[in-house]
C-alpha positions as a LaTeX table, in Angstrom:
\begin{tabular}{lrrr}
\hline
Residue & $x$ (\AA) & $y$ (\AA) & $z$ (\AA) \\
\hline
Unk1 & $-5.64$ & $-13.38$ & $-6.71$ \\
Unk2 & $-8.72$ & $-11.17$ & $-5.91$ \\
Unk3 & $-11.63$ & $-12.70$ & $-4.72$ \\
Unk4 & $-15.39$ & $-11.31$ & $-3.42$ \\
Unk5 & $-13.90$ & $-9.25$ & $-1.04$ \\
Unk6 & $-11.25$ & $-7.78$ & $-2.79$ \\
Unk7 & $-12.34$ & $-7.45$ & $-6.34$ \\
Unk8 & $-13.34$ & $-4.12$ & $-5.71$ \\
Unk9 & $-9.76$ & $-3.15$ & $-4.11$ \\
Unk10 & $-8.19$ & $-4.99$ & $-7.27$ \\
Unk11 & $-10.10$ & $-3.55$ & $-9.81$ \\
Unk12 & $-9.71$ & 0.19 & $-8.65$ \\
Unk13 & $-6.20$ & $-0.21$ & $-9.00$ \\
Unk14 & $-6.33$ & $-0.85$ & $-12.44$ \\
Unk15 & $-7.75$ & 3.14 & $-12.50$ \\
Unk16 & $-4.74$ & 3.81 & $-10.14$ \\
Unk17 & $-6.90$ & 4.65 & $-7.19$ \\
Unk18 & $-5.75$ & 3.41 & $-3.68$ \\
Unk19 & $-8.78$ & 1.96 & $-1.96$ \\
Unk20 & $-9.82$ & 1.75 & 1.91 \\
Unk21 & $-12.23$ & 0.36 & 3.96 \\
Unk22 & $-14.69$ & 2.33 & 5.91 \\
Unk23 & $-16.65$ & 1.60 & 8.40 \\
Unk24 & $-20.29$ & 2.82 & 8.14 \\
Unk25 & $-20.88$ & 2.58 & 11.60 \\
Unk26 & $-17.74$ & 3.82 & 13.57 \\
Unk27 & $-16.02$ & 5.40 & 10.69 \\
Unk28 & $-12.57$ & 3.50 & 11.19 \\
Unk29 & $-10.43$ & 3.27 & 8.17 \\
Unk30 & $-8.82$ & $-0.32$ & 7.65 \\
Unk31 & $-6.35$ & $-1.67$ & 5.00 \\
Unk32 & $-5.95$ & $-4.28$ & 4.11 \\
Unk33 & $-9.95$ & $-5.18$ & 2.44 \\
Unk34 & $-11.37$ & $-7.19$ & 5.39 \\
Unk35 & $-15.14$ & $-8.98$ & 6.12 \\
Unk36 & $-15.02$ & $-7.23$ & 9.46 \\
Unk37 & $-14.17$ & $-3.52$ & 10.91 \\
Unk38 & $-11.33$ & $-3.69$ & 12.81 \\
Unk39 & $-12.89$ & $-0.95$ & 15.15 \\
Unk40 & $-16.00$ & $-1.88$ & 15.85 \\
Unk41 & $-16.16$ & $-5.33$ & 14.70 \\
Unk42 & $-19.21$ & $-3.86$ & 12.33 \\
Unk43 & $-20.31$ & $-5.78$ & 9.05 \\
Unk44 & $-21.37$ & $-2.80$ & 6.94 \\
Unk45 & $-18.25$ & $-1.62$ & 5.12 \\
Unk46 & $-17.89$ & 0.94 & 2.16 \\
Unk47 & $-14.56$ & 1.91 & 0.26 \\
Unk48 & $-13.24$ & 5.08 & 0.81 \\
Unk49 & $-10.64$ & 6.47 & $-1.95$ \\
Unk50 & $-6.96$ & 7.58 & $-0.56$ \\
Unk51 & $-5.32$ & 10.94 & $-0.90$ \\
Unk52 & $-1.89$ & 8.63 & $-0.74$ \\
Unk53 & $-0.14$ & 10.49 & 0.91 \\
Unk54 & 1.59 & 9.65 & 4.10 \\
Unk55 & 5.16 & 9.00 & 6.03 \\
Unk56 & 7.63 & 6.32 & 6.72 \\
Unk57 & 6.72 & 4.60 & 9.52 \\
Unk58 & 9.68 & 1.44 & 9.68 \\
Unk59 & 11.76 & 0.33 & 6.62 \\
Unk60 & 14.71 & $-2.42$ & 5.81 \\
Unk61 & 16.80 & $-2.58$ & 2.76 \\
Unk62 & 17.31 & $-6.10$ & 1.52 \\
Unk63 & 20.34 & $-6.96$ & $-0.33$ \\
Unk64 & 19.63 & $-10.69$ & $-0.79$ \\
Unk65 & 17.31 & $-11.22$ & $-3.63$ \\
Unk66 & 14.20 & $-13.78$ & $-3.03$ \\
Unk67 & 14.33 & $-15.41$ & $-6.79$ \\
Unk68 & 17.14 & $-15.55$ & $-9.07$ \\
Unk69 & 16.60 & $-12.35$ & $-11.13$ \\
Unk70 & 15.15 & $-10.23$ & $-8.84$ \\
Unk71 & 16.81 & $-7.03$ & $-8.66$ \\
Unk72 & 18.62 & $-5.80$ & $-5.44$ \\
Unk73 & 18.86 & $-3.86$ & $-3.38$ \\
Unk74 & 14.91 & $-2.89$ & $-2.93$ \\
Unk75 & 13.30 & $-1.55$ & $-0.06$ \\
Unk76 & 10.40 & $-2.57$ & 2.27 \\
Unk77 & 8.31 & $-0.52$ & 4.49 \\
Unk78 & 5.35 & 0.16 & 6.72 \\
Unk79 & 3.72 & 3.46 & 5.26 \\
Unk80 & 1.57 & 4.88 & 7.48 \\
Unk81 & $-1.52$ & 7.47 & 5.26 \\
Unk82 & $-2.36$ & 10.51 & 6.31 \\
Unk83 & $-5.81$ & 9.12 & 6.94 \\
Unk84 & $-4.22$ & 6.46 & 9.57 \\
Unk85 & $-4.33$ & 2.72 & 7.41 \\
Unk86 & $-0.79$ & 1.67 & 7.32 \\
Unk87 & 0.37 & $-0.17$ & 4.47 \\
Unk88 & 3.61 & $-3.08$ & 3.81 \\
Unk89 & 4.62 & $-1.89$ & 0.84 \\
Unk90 & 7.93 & $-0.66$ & $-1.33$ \\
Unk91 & 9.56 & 2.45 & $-1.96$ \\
Unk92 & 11.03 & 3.34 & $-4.96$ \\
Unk93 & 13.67 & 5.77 & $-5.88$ \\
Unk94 & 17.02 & 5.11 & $-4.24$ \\
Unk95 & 17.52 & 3.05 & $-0.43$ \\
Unk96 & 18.09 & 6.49 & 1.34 \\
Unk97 & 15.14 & 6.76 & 3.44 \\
Unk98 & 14.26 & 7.58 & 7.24 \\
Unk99 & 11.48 & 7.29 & 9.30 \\
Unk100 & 8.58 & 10.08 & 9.55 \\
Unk101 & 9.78 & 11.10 & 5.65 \\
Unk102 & 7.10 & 12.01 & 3.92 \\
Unk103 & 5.94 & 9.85 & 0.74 \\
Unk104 & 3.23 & 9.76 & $-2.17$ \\
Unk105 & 1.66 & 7.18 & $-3.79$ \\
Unk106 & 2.95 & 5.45 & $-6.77$ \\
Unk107 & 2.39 & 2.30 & $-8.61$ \\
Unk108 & 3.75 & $-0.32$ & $-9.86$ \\
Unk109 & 2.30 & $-2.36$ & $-13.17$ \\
Unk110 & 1.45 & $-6.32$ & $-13.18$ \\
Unk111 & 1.18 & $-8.23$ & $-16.22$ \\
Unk112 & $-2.66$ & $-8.63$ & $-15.44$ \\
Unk113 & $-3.13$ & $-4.90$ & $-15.66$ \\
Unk114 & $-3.54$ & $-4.42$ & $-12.13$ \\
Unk115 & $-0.90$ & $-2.37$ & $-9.98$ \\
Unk116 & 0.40 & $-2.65$ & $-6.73$ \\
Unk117 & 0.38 & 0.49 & $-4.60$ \\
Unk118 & 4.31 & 1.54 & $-4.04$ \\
Unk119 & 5.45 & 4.83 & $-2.80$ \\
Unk120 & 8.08 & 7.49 & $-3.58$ \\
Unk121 & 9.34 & 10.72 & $-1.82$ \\
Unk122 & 7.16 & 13.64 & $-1.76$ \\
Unk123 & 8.45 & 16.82 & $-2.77$ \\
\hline
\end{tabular}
């Protein structure tokens, strides 16, 4: 559910583009969309597009699914960009991962049109 503040974030997925904050003022880059920088504590926010790129910061394979249905196993993971945000997120591909690989953005479609930001091995 987007709402004021993240209806911007939300929509530019729909273009598959992975938006940041960015502070005007101090020029920290935050993720997840917030009223406040978490540098600074500045007001005056703009949205700054990601390369997506980045590595694997921390990861867990789950085996146990959450719903009936939901396929298993799937992985979770802190991604942390190349530009410094780090995101919760999944990775796709296979569960054979370790920390500091490198990974590129990928998506992942919603029935609303909009996509979650997922990432897969790069290169």
């Amino acid at each position: 559910m987007s709402d004021d503040l993240t209806a911007p974030w939300w929509a530019a997925t729909r273009e598959s583009r992975l938006l940041l904050q960015s502070c005007t003022g101090c020029g920290h880059l935050q993720h997840y969309p917030r009223a406040l920088c978490t540098g600074c504590g500045g007001t005056d926010l703009a949205w700054h597009e990601s390369a997506g790129l980045g590595a694997v910061d921390s990861f867990t394979v789950v085996h146990r699914p959450p719903s009936p249905g939901w396929p298993v196993p799937y992985v979770v993971a802190r991604v942390r960009l190349d530009e410094g945000p780090v995101l919760l997120t999944h990775l796709i591909g296979d569960t054979e991962w370790r920390c500091d690989q490198r990974v590129r953005l990928a998506w992942r479609d919603l029935d609303d049109g909009r996509r979650l930001p997922v990432f897969e091995r790069d290169g």
